[in-house]
């Protein structure tokens, strides 16, 4: 018996991208007819089962939710899964998790795999690479074929489906306002490159807060960090010779790293520089000084996403065409890193 | 068309445990013939597909590895998954992750679900509840039916299969020896209750190190923490009026919590009390003072587990009956929490 061939193997054999194979099998007009025919013939010869979800799954519920996250070694995403698990358990669903590892190809492969019989629907936060490529055909096709998808955190505006987000800009504004209300005048932001949607939105909220206090926006106070794993040297270089009195970091790792660098530069947190971070994780709680944060309520986010998905899975066709966007409230968790002397 | 019934639904309908249903469907003699017949008849009526893995999967490889971990919001387990993903990617396998949430029932359900067509083999660390119940029939049956299983970290001695472990006792001995070599005489251990195998083994290593230095083992210096989420009050109570000069904690959360409590009691780490933790996670690295740890090399553990599993999946029948236990070396990562003045 011939072994079942995978999407990846077809791509490799024919020397095309996984995206091309995936699109060709779905008869996308983006791909030339020649290529489409070649890929389809090859897939047929090797018994590749294209992903005709709507047909095959109508009568075959797996009672399983597929969750695809960009990173697995990431506290926020695991707390969201915790929330999904909680609701799924209550409602009698299993949860299967895959990590795209921020790779577009892996996201496509995982989706294809789970869609072909392992899961009834998806809860998804898209990979960095997918955001960069702006190629969402795999998600769009899954939706078209009648499989419900709920996007969370890193969502795609163009896709019409249920979404669970936080108001990143508003959360960032709250964080920056907190620093401003403490009297900070020279507030730096440590953020990510622009194609990460949450980084961009949080930067927007930071600017909005400054404008609200009539404080000039200075490009030199914005650091866009490219490589999160090696943020230390970038932050170190950035903070040199800058007389900041407040820092808003879009994640807790940037905040902790900045606090340590300030310490080496003989600046005290919070006395000389107040620090606020987005994401309320274990680092913020246990760091000394403990960090004031914007909590994203990851578990709550997961719970709401699971509810939306299960609603869709169990609803009649009649109401299946309604899509909701749930905005989870962020909240300011005040700790020592912004405690100015009384 | 009748909807496919799940293991859980059968258990609920017949008012028996999931374990009983699972065993009955596998014709286990532990279950009375009457009950077995009843469960089998019910399952058949509802088209429940018993898990005849060996037959159905011989010719149908999914090229997918199923990973079942006890907790998802847990840095160590996610780093192991990182290692599994790395090797799986290189070898053209997908990875599907499920969390048992330390529940025996969920472990059985997840295994059943993944075994029935979603995965070719398993990488598994067993749930707390499974260790407590000592009921491993679901894992044993999966192995019996010809599906390879690799256990890691929390392994079961009675099961004959591939295993990846660290030498917990030896790692704990290294940690304690480090404290002893710094001149600590009154070393406390913060550990877990005994049914958690790793806690028990680490406690054993601690005692072994003390004996090596001819130091009396004192029960009053051993704290077995029941509820990890609320360890603070237990540790606080324990450290009161105890003149310890060293602490060995079996995980970093206990260590960080102890360091904070010592701080409140006006004892300095490392000057008054040196602290070593098992598990080298982000807390240890970023805490001030940074913590000396025993690194378990989670990523390496995941890589080795994936290699063992893929070897089994791709091997011929002839060598399939060899089982290996790989012991990953732990290492001492020295940081500030044990830095005595020079």
XYZ file of C-alpha atoms in Angstrom:
684
model
C 0.000 0.000 0.000
C 1.269 3.454 -0.876
C 1.980 5.577 2.146
C -0.134 8.685 2.495
C 1.754 11.688 1.132
C 1.852 15.005 2.985
C 1.461 18.545 1.732
C 5.109 19.141 2.547
C 6.280 16.156 0.524
C 4.285 17.247 -2.522
C 5.824 20.721 -2.260
C 9.300 19.242 -1.996
C 8.856 16.785 -4.855
C 7.558 19.445 -7.220
C 9.870 22.153 -5.915
C 7.105 24.632 -5.155
C 6.033 26.249 -1.890
C 3.566 24.656 0.506
C 1.307 27.620 -0.071
C 1.274 26.903 -3.813
C 0.352 23.268 -3.243
C -2.340 24.225 -0.770
C -3.807 26.809 -3.141
C -3.590 24.538 -6.195
C -5.459 21.765 -4.425
C -8.168 24.263 -3.608
C -8.233 25.303 -7.276
C -7.172 28.840 -6.546
C -6.909 31.063 -9.601
C -3.775 32.612 -8.176
C -1.957 29.522 -9.438
C -1.501 28.905 -13.151
C -3.649 26.154 -14.654
C -0.559 24.172 -15.646
C 0.810 24.140 -12.141
C -2.585 23.400 -10.674
C -3.076 20.409 -12.980
C 0.405 19.084 -12.250
C -0.043 19.345 -8.506
C -3.508 17.807 -8.568
C -2.360 14.910 -10.702
C 0.582 14.270 -8.417
C -1.598 14.467 -5.301
C -4.134 12.107 -6.821
C -1.498 9.569 -7.787
C -0.242 9.504 -4.197
C -3.722 9.380 -2.700
C -3.433 12.789 -1.138
C -6.806 13.577 0.360
C -7.664 17.204 -0.297
C -9.357 18.894 2.503
C -13.050 18.714 1.676
C -14.046 19.525 5.154
C -17.580 20.702 4.707
C -18.617 17.510 3.008
C -16.813 15.050 5.197
C -17.470 16.630 8.545
C -21.112 17.525 8.421
C -21.978 14.106 9.764
C -18.858 13.303 11.682
C -18.251 15.456 14.706
C -15.031 14.788 16.530
C -16.013 16.891 19.565
C -12.505 18.282 19.417
C -11.288 21.876 19.262
C -8.051 22.564 17.398
C -5.911 25.350 18.851
C -3.003 26.760 16.845
C -0.697 29.200 18.591
C 2.445 30.973 17.352
C 4.686 29.833 20.221
C 4.445 27.165 22.875
C 7.159 28.411 25.250
C 5.135 31.524 25.939
C 3.255 32.196 29.149
C 0.454 34.285 27.627
C -0.473 31.730 24.979
C -0.457 28.881 27.487
C -2.798 30.808 29.790
C -5.186 31.287 26.853
C -5.102 27.523 26.302
C -5.868 27.100 29.992
C -9.069 29.083 29.444
C -9.988 27.121 26.319
C -9.465 23.843 28.213
C -11.698 25.004 31.037
C -14.723 25.717 28.839
C -14.063 22.729 26.560
C -14.050 20.439 29.596
C -17.315 21.821 30.858
C -18.941 21.356 27.468
C -17.544 17.888 26.754
C -14.980 18.855 24.128
C -11.369 17.749 23.777
C -8.611 20.191 22.926
C -5.738 19.546 20.541
C -2.908 22.071 20.433
C -0.384 22.744 17.666
C 2.348 25.347 17.529
C 3.149 27.110 14.269
C 6.438 28.258 15.750
C 5.693 31.525 13.947
C 6.172 29.794 10.597
C 3.626 30.278 7.816
C 4.301 26.823 6.375
C 3.800 25.134 9.730
C 0.567 27.009 10.265
C -0.756 25.812 6.894
C 0.363 22.231 7.566
C -1.125 22.159 11.060
C -4.408 23.554 9.876
C -4.589 21.074 7.032
C -3.794 18.195 9.389
C -6.333 19.123 12.066
C -9.005 20.009 9.507
C -8.858 16.619 7.871
C -10.722 14.810 10.606
C -9.065 15.640 13.937
C -10.957 18.785 14.905
C -14.372 20.357 14.349
C -13.194 23.957 14.457
C -10.252 26.227 15.225
C -9.063 28.722 17.757
C -6.087 30.463 16.195
C -3.558 33.209 16.757
C -1.602 33.732 13.557
C 2.130 33.302 13.070
C 4.461 36.276 12.704
C 5.387 35.091 9.226
C 1.736 34.910 8.199
C 1.273 38.528 9.254
C 4.360 39.500 7.308
C 3.321 37.598 4.156
C -0.312 38.672 4.427
C -1.277 35.279 3.003
C -4.387 34.050 4.767
C -5.761 31.689 2.123
C -5.554 28.649 4.419
C -7.714 30.316 7.038
C -10.118 31.746 4.475
C -10.547 28.349 2.809
C -11.205 26.651 6.117
C -13.920 29.186 6.832
C -15.344 28.858 3.289
C -15.629 25.125 3.711
C -17.856 25.574 6.711
C -15.451 24.996 9.559
C -15.741 27.663 12.239
C -12.596 29.622 13.110
C -12.140 31.962 16.073
C -9.112 34.240 15.876
C -7.601 35.646 19.055
C -4.924 38.182 20.001
C -3.126 38.349 16.657
C -6.167 38.620 14.406
C -6.585 39.502 10.744
C -8.963 42.343 9.937
C -9.696 41.069 6.433
C -11.036 37.725 7.631
C -14.712 37.568 8.463
C -15.034 35.297 11.488
C -15.398 35.418 15.267
C -12.570 37.216 17.041
C -11.434 37.728 20.604
C -9.095 40.623 21.103
C -8.046 43.105 23.651
C -7.994 46.757 22.821
C -4.214 46.922 22.556
C -4.149 50.638 21.815
C -6.402 51.404 24.774
C -4.346 49.198 27.119
C -1.163 50.935 26.005
C -2.812 54.294 26.505
C -3.809 53.312 30.044
C -0.237 52.243 30.760
C 1.237 55.461 29.384
C -1.391 57.590 31.127
C -0.399 55.938 34.382
C 3.211 57.027 33.850
C 2.105 60.532 32.843
C -0.113 60.872 35.907
C 2.916 60.037 38.071
C 4.634 63.071 36.553
C 6.857 61.329 33.995
C 7.729 63.689 31.129
C 10.225 61.736 29.078
C 8.660 58.338 28.478
C 10.309 55.792 26.202
C 8.500 52.888 24.544
C 10.119 49.525 23.962
C 8.090 47.914 21.204
C 8.317 45.441 18.336
C 8.681 45.938 14.602
C 5.539 47.193 12.873
C 4.366 44.045 11.154
C 3.510 42.530 14.539
C 0.000 43.919 14.826
C -0.111 44.065 18.620
C 3.194 45.971 18.759
C 1.916 48.505 16.259
C -1.371 49.023 18.112
C 0.373 49.408 21.458
C 2.701 52.005 19.965
C -0.361 53.853 18.691
C -1.864 53.901 22.198
C 1.384 55.270 23.612
C 1.337 58.174 21.145
C -2.327 58.830 21.833
C -1.644 59.144 25.561
C 1.223 61.591 24.963
C -0.992 63.744 22.781
C -3.636 63.743 25.510
C -1.083 65.312 27.859
C 0.210 67.676 25.145
C 3.600 66.037 25.165
C 5.618 66.051 21.987
C 6.088 62.688 20.255
C 9.804 62.031 19.832
C 11.001 59.328 17.476
C 14.203 58.996 19.495
C 12.176 57.658 22.430
C 10.749 54.767 20.366
C 12.759 51.552 20.192
C 11.461 48.914 17.759
C 13.128 45.657 18.743
C 13.631 43.176 15.929
C 15.078 40.160 17.708
C 13.303 39.493 20.973
C 15.805 36.854 22.048
C 18.660 39.317 21.881
C 16.925 42.441 23.088
C 19.504 43.181 25.762
C 22.131 44.892 23.644
C 19.527 46.896 21.703
C 17.921 48.183 24.901
C 21.302 48.877 26.490
C 22.430 50.956 23.518
C 19.062 52.752 23.380
C 18.989 53.765 27.056
C 22.526 55.171 27.032
C 22.602 58.962 27.319
C 18.837 59.175 27.301
C 17.343 60.879 30.235
C 14.094 58.913 30.427
C 11.957 58.999 33.548
C 9.411 56.417 32.434
C 9.398 53.287 30.283
C 6.450 51.549 28.713
C 7.401 48.098 27.407
C 5.058 46.103 25.170
C 5.982 42.870 26.935
C 7.398 41.893 30.302
C 10.694 40.562 28.985
C 11.576 43.984 27.552
C 10.568 45.572 30.876
C 12.638 43.217 33.028
C 15.620 43.582 30.712
C 15.337 47.380 30.823
C 15.069 47.366 34.636
C 18.261 45.348 34.909
C 20.115 47.633 32.510
C 18.935 50.730 34.398
C 20.191 49.103 37.566
C 23.652 48.711 36.031
C 23.526 52.332 34.917
C 22.856 53.247 38.573
C 19.326 54.381 37.907
C 16.705 53.167 40.366
C 13.294 51.725 39.483
C 10.869 53.285 40.406
C 12.621 56.290 42.030
C 14.462 57.457 38.898
C 12.534 55.630 36.204
C 9.014 54.196 36.472
C 8.336 51.070 34.407
C 5.075 49.596 33.092
C 4.818 46.417 31.027
C 2.134 44.914 28.859
C 1.340 41.269 29.792
C 0.883 40.196 33.374
C 3.013 37.072 33.634
C 5.066 35.319 36.294
C 8.127 37.474 35.637
C 6.263 40.674 36.470
C 4.841 39.211 39.635
C 8.099 37.804 40.983
C 10.629 40.351 39.767
C 12.079 42.733 42.345
C 10.766 45.389 42.129
C 7.535 43.717 41.033
C 6.266 45.249 37.796
C 3.167 47.298 37.205
C 1.466 45.716 34.219
C -1.451 45.773 31.853
C -3.133 42.407 32.333
C -4.486 40.860 29.142
C -6.518 38.289 31.031
C -5.339 35.426 28.829
C -7.445 32.809 30.560
C -10.562 34.897 30.078
C -9.626 35.347 26.420
C -9.386 31.566 25.987
C -12.715 31.049 27.721
C -14.503 33.525 25.465
C -12.884 32.078 22.338
C -14.003 28.570 23.306
C -17.547 29.782 23.990
C -17.746 31.487 20.593
C -16.456 28.392 18.821
C -18.734 25.962 20.643
C -21.704 28.233 19.962
C -20.911 28.025 16.259
C -20.375 24.261 16.393
C -23.658 23.642 18.143
C -25.789 26.315 16.512
C -28.250 25.651 13.761
C -27.394 26.836 10.298
C -29.813 29.727 10.708
C -27.663 31.702 13.107
C -24.312 30.523 11.816
C -23.789 33.630 9.740
C -23.363 36.004 12.635
C -19.836 36.889 13.593
C -18.849 38.554 16.802
C -15.741 40.392 17.932
C -15.321 40.210 21.689
C -13.050 42.806 23.246
C -11.603 41.670 26.554
C -11.002 44.519 28.990
C -7.408 45.015 30.033
C -6.655 46.271 33.499
C -3.805 48.061 35.190
C -2.138 45.983 37.907
C -0.195 48.419 40.070
C 2.968 47.131 41.686
C 6.300 48.469 42.930
C 7.844 49.512 39.601
C 5.681 52.642 39.458
C 5.421 53.345 43.172
C 6.733 56.870 43.582
C 7.656 57.859 47.134
C 4.612 59.041 49.087
C -27.053 9.514 11.164
C -26.223 8.733 14.790
C -23.550 11.002 16.206
C -20.364 9.267 17.259
C -20.404 8.644 20.990
C -17.392 9.360 23.179
C -15.813 7.337 25.966
C -16.970 9.965 28.407
C -20.569 9.794 27.253
C -20.645 6.010 27.573
C -19.275 6.303 31.112
C -21.882 8.883 31.984
C -24.789 6.981 30.455
C -23.907 3.756 32.244
C -22.806 5.502 35.431
C -19.374 3.878 35.528
C -15.900 5.403 35.421
C -14.070 6.205 32.189
C -11.431 3.727 33.248
C -14.055 0.964 33.506
C -15.383 1.710 30.017
C -11.869 1.830 28.620
C -10.944 -1.468 30.249
C -14.203 -3.189 29.291
C -13.801 -2.249 25.646
C -10.345 -3.791 25.768
C -11.861 -6.920 27.316
C -9.900 -6.553 30.536
C -10.538 -9.306 33.070
C -10.500 -6.727 35.828
C -14.059 -5.917 34.804
C -16.873 -8.387 35.421
C -18.224 -10.190 32.345
C -21.664 -8.675 32.880
C -20.366 -5.134 32.915
C -18.086 -5.810 29.966
C -20.953 -7.175 27.894
C -23.204 -4.292 28.803
C -20.593 -1.684 27.911
C -19.663 -3.402 24.675
C -23.272 -3.717 23.581
C -23.882 -0.066 24.347
C -20.735 1.035 22.518
C -21.647 -1.065 19.505
C -25.163 0.305 19.361
C -23.775 3.826 19.256
C -21.075 2.994 16.740
C -18.267 3.575 19.214
C -15.084 2.547 17.460
C -12.903 0.648 19.907
C -9.313 1.459 19.630
C -7.883 -1.320 17.489
C -4.793 0.611 16.734
C -2.457 -2.124 15.637
C -4.831 -3.275 12.934
C -5.945 0.072 11.623
C -2.661 1.890 11.704
C -0.217 -0.568 10.237
C -1.004 0.784 6.809
C -2.041 4.282 7.636
C 0.711 6.473 8.952
C -0.338 9.946 9.970
C 3.256 11.197 10.318
C 2.111 12.846 13.512
C 3.485 12.601 17.034
C 1.052 12.919 19.925
C 2.427 14.654 23.012
C 0.499 14.498 26.298
C 1.749 16.639 29.157
C 0.380 17.132 32.667
C 0.216 20.937 32.493
C 0.347 23.475 29.704
C 1.052 26.622 31.749
C 4.416 25.194 32.782
C 7.746 26.390 31.443
C 9.573 23.065 31.714
C 6.954 21.079 29.796
C 6.756 23.695 27.055
C 10.549 23.615 26.603
C 10.345 19.831 26.211
C 7.737 20.349 23.497
C 10.117 22.832 21.866
C 12.684 20.027 21.606
C 10.134 17.558 20.251
C 9.052 20.092 17.611
C 12.632 20.667 16.526
C 13.356 17.008 15.763
C 9.867 16.361 14.378
C 10.326 19.235 11.935
C 13.657 17.932 10.772
C 12.215 14.479 10.204
C 8.976 15.586 8.549
C 6.586 14.850 11.410
C 3.801 17.009 12.794
C 3.255 17.411 16.515
C -0.108 17.438 18.273
C -0.202 18.431 21.923
C -2.799 17.655 24.583
C -2.806 18.542 28.247
C -4.146 16.092 30.816
C -4.354 18.920 33.320
C -3.086 16.316 35.798
C -6.383 14.438 35.512
C -6.403 10.675 34.990
C -9.673 10.771 33.063
C -8.416 13.456 30.706
C -5.216 11.503 30.104
C -7.245 8.415 29.145
C -9.571 10.425 26.906
C -6.715 12.264 25.173
C -4.821 9.065 24.556
C -7.901 7.364 23.168
C -8.632 10.322 20.905
C -5.127 10.664 19.494
C -4.681 6.898 19.153
C -7.752 6.525 16.996
C -6.184 7.972 13.891
C -4.596 11.298 14.762
C -1.124 10.176 15.832
C 1.324 7.356 15.131
C 2.875 7.282 18.587
C 3.095 9.085 21.905
C 5.456 11.142 23.978
C 3.957 11.296 27.437
C 4.570 12.584 30.944
C 1.918 11.147 33.238
C -0.642 13.099 35.245
C -0.345 13.490 39.008
C -3.621 11.663 39.430
C -2.390 8.741 37.338
C 0.658 8.425 39.586
C -1.587 8.546 42.624
C -4.063 5.958 41.277
C -1.302 3.734 39.869
C -3.662 2.879 36.997
C -1.654 2.671 33.803
C -3.894 0.366 31.764
C -4.450 2.971 29.041
C -0.724 3.332 28.424
C -0.115 -0.411 28.660
C -2.887 -1.168 26.174
C -1.574 1.398 23.722
C 1.827 -0.265 23.897
C 0.288 -3.746 23.596
C -1.526 -2.720 20.455
C 1.737 -1.833 18.790
C 1.783 1.920 19.149
C 5.123 3.195 20.414
C 5.120 5.263 23.602
C 8.041 7.249 25.005
C 7.642 8.361 28.616
C 9.556 11.376 29.880
C 10.211 13.082 33.199
C 7.320 11.555 35.165
C 7.781 7.962 34.061
C 6.320 4.686 35.328
C 8.827 1.970 36.277
C 6.358 -0.861 35.657
C 5.804 0.059 32.012
C 8.190 -1.459 29.494
C 8.831 1.224 26.873
C 11.347 3.885 25.889
C 11.965 6.479 28.562
C 13.800 9.782 28.843
C 14.540 10.872 32.358
C 16.984 12.879 34.299
C 18.643 11.396 37.338
C 16.567 13.412 39.773
C 18.287 12.007 42.841
C 21.726 12.749 41.428
C 20.738 16.278 40.415
C 19.390 16.940 43.899
C 22.564 15.525 45.397
C 24.645 17.891 43.237
C 22.523 20.836 44.378
C 22.826 19.891 48.043
C 26.532 19.162 47.712
C 26.987 22.634 46.293
C 25.368 24.128 49.398
C 27.435 21.869 51.666
C 30.667 22.824 49.910
C 29.868 26.482 50.583
C 29.838 25.620 54.285
C 26.065 25.408 54.843
C 25.263 23.188 57.839
C 21.540 23.582 58.285
C 20.007 22.960 54.889
C 16.250 22.815 54.430
C 14.502 21.153 51.502
C 11.269 22.456 49.998
C 9.752 19.497 48.204
C 6.436 18.009 47.073
C 4.286 15.266 48.536
C 5.686 11.771 48.031
C 3.412 10.464 45.305
C 5.003 12.903 42.843
C 7.885 10.707 41.763
C 10.301 13.508 40.950
C 9.753 15.160 44.345
C 10.432 11.879 46.096
C 13.621 11.221 44.124
C 14.933 14.735 44.695
C 14.325 14.363 48.426
C 16.304 11.126 48.305
C 19.249 12.901 46.635
C 19.166 15.598 49.304
C 19.431 13.001 52.079
C 22.194 11.177 50.246
C 24.259 14.366 50.024
C 23.805 15.053 53.743
C 24.977 11.532 54.606
C 28.032 12.049 52.396
C 28.997 14.995 54.592
C 28.072 13.134 57.813
C 25.297 15.575 58.550
C 22.315 14.344 60.491
C 19.008 14.117 58.578
C 16.407 16.164 60.379
C 12.727 15.704 59.572
C 12.047 19.254 60.746
C 14.100 20.589 57.832
C 11.903 18.841 55.243
C 8.799 20.664 54.014
C 6.472 18.655 51.765
C 4.246 21.161 50.025
C 0.811 19.900 49.063
C -0.675 22.815 47.199
C 1.842 24.426 44.884
C -0.433 27.364 44.091
C -0.603 28.359 47.713
C 2.915 27.514 48.824
C 3.582 30.930 50.326
C 1.902 30.464 53.688
C 3.331 26.959 54.107
C 6.873 28.146 53.412
C 6.431 31.223 55.604
C 5.268 29.121 58.547
C 8.045 26.590 57.959
C 10.897 29.126 57.851
C 9.837 30.897 61.050
C 12.210 30.276 63.952
C 14.344 27.965 61.861
C 17.934 28.921 61.609
C 18.621 27.595 58.109
C 21.695 28.672 56.180
C 20.835 26.900 52.947
C 17.690 25.980 51.030
C 17.292 23.424 48.293
C 13.951 23.809 46.493
C 12.678 21.158 44.083
C 11.317 23.837 41.736
C 12.004 27.488 41.070
C 8.660 28.765 42.301
C 9.371 27.381 45.795
C 12.847 28.959 45.670
C 11.629 32.390 44.582
C 8.862 32.315 47.181
C 11.343 31.339 49.903
C 13.762 34.097 48.864
C 11.019 36.697 49.148
C 9.944 35.426 52.554
C 13.545 35.439 53.803
C 13.807 39.010 52.584
C 10.797 39.986 54.690
C 12.361 38.210 57.663
C 15.451 40.378 57.118
C 17.618 37.486 56.041
C 19.772 38.081 52.981
C 20.212 35.723 50.031
C 22.997 34.631 49.570
C 24.822 36.206 52.560
C 22.649 34.618 55.275
C 20.970 31.842 53.336
C 22.165 30.287 50.076
C 19.429 29.033 47.742
C 19.501 26.424 44.975
C 16.517 25.442 42.833
C 15.757 22.527 40.587
C 14.566 23.619 37.085
C 16.332 26.335 35.177
C 13.496 28.543 33.990
C 12.951 32.224 33.265
C 12.185 33.043 36.891
C 15.603 31.813 38.042
C 17.389 33.739 35.347
C 15.623 37.055 35.888
C 15.047 37.020 39.646
C 17.241 39.301 41.741
C 19.411 37.738 43.035
C 19.468 35.358 40.092
C 19.105 31.768 41.253
C 21.639 28.973 41.125
C 19.802 26.040 39.567
C 19.974 22.480 38.422
C 19.164 22.615 34.733
C 17.047 19.729 33.456
C 17.736 20.584 29.835
C 14.064 20.274 28.847
C 14.689 20.970 25.184
C 17.312 18.244 25.035
C 14.877 15.892 26.771
C 12.254 16.596 24.103
C 14.768 16.075 21.310
C 15.847 12.692 22.664
C 12.251 11.597 23.227
C 11.348 12.509 19.638
C 14.376 10.638 18.305
C 13.461 7.505 20.263
C 9.875 7.648 19.057
C 10.743 8.274 15.417
C 13.287 5.431 15.543
C 10.507 3.125 16.694
C 8.074 4.424 14.100
C 10.516 3.959 11.271
C 12.273 0.813 12.413
C 11.571 -2.617 11.045
C 9.716 -5.053 13.241
C 12.965 -6.859 13.974
C 14.423 -4.187 16.229
C 11.152 -2.921 17.596
C 11.458 -4.943 20.775
C 14.392 -3.027 22.194
C 13.594 -0.397 24.767
C 15.987 2.272 25.903
C 16.083 4.537 28.904
C 17.999 7.717 28.173
C 19.261 9.639 31.171
C 19.801 13.317 30.427
C 22.606 14.858 32.416
C 21.615 17.683 34.711
C 24.039 20.490 35.327
C 24.606 23.065 38.011
C 24.110 26.637 36.787
C 25.817 28.881 39.327
C 24.339 32.321 39.840
C 24.098 34.947 42.563
C 21.893 33.080 45.046
C 24.813 30.940 46.203
C 27.607 33.460 45.723
C 29.278 33.745 49.096
C 31.492 36.785 49.563
C 34.954 36.237 48.112
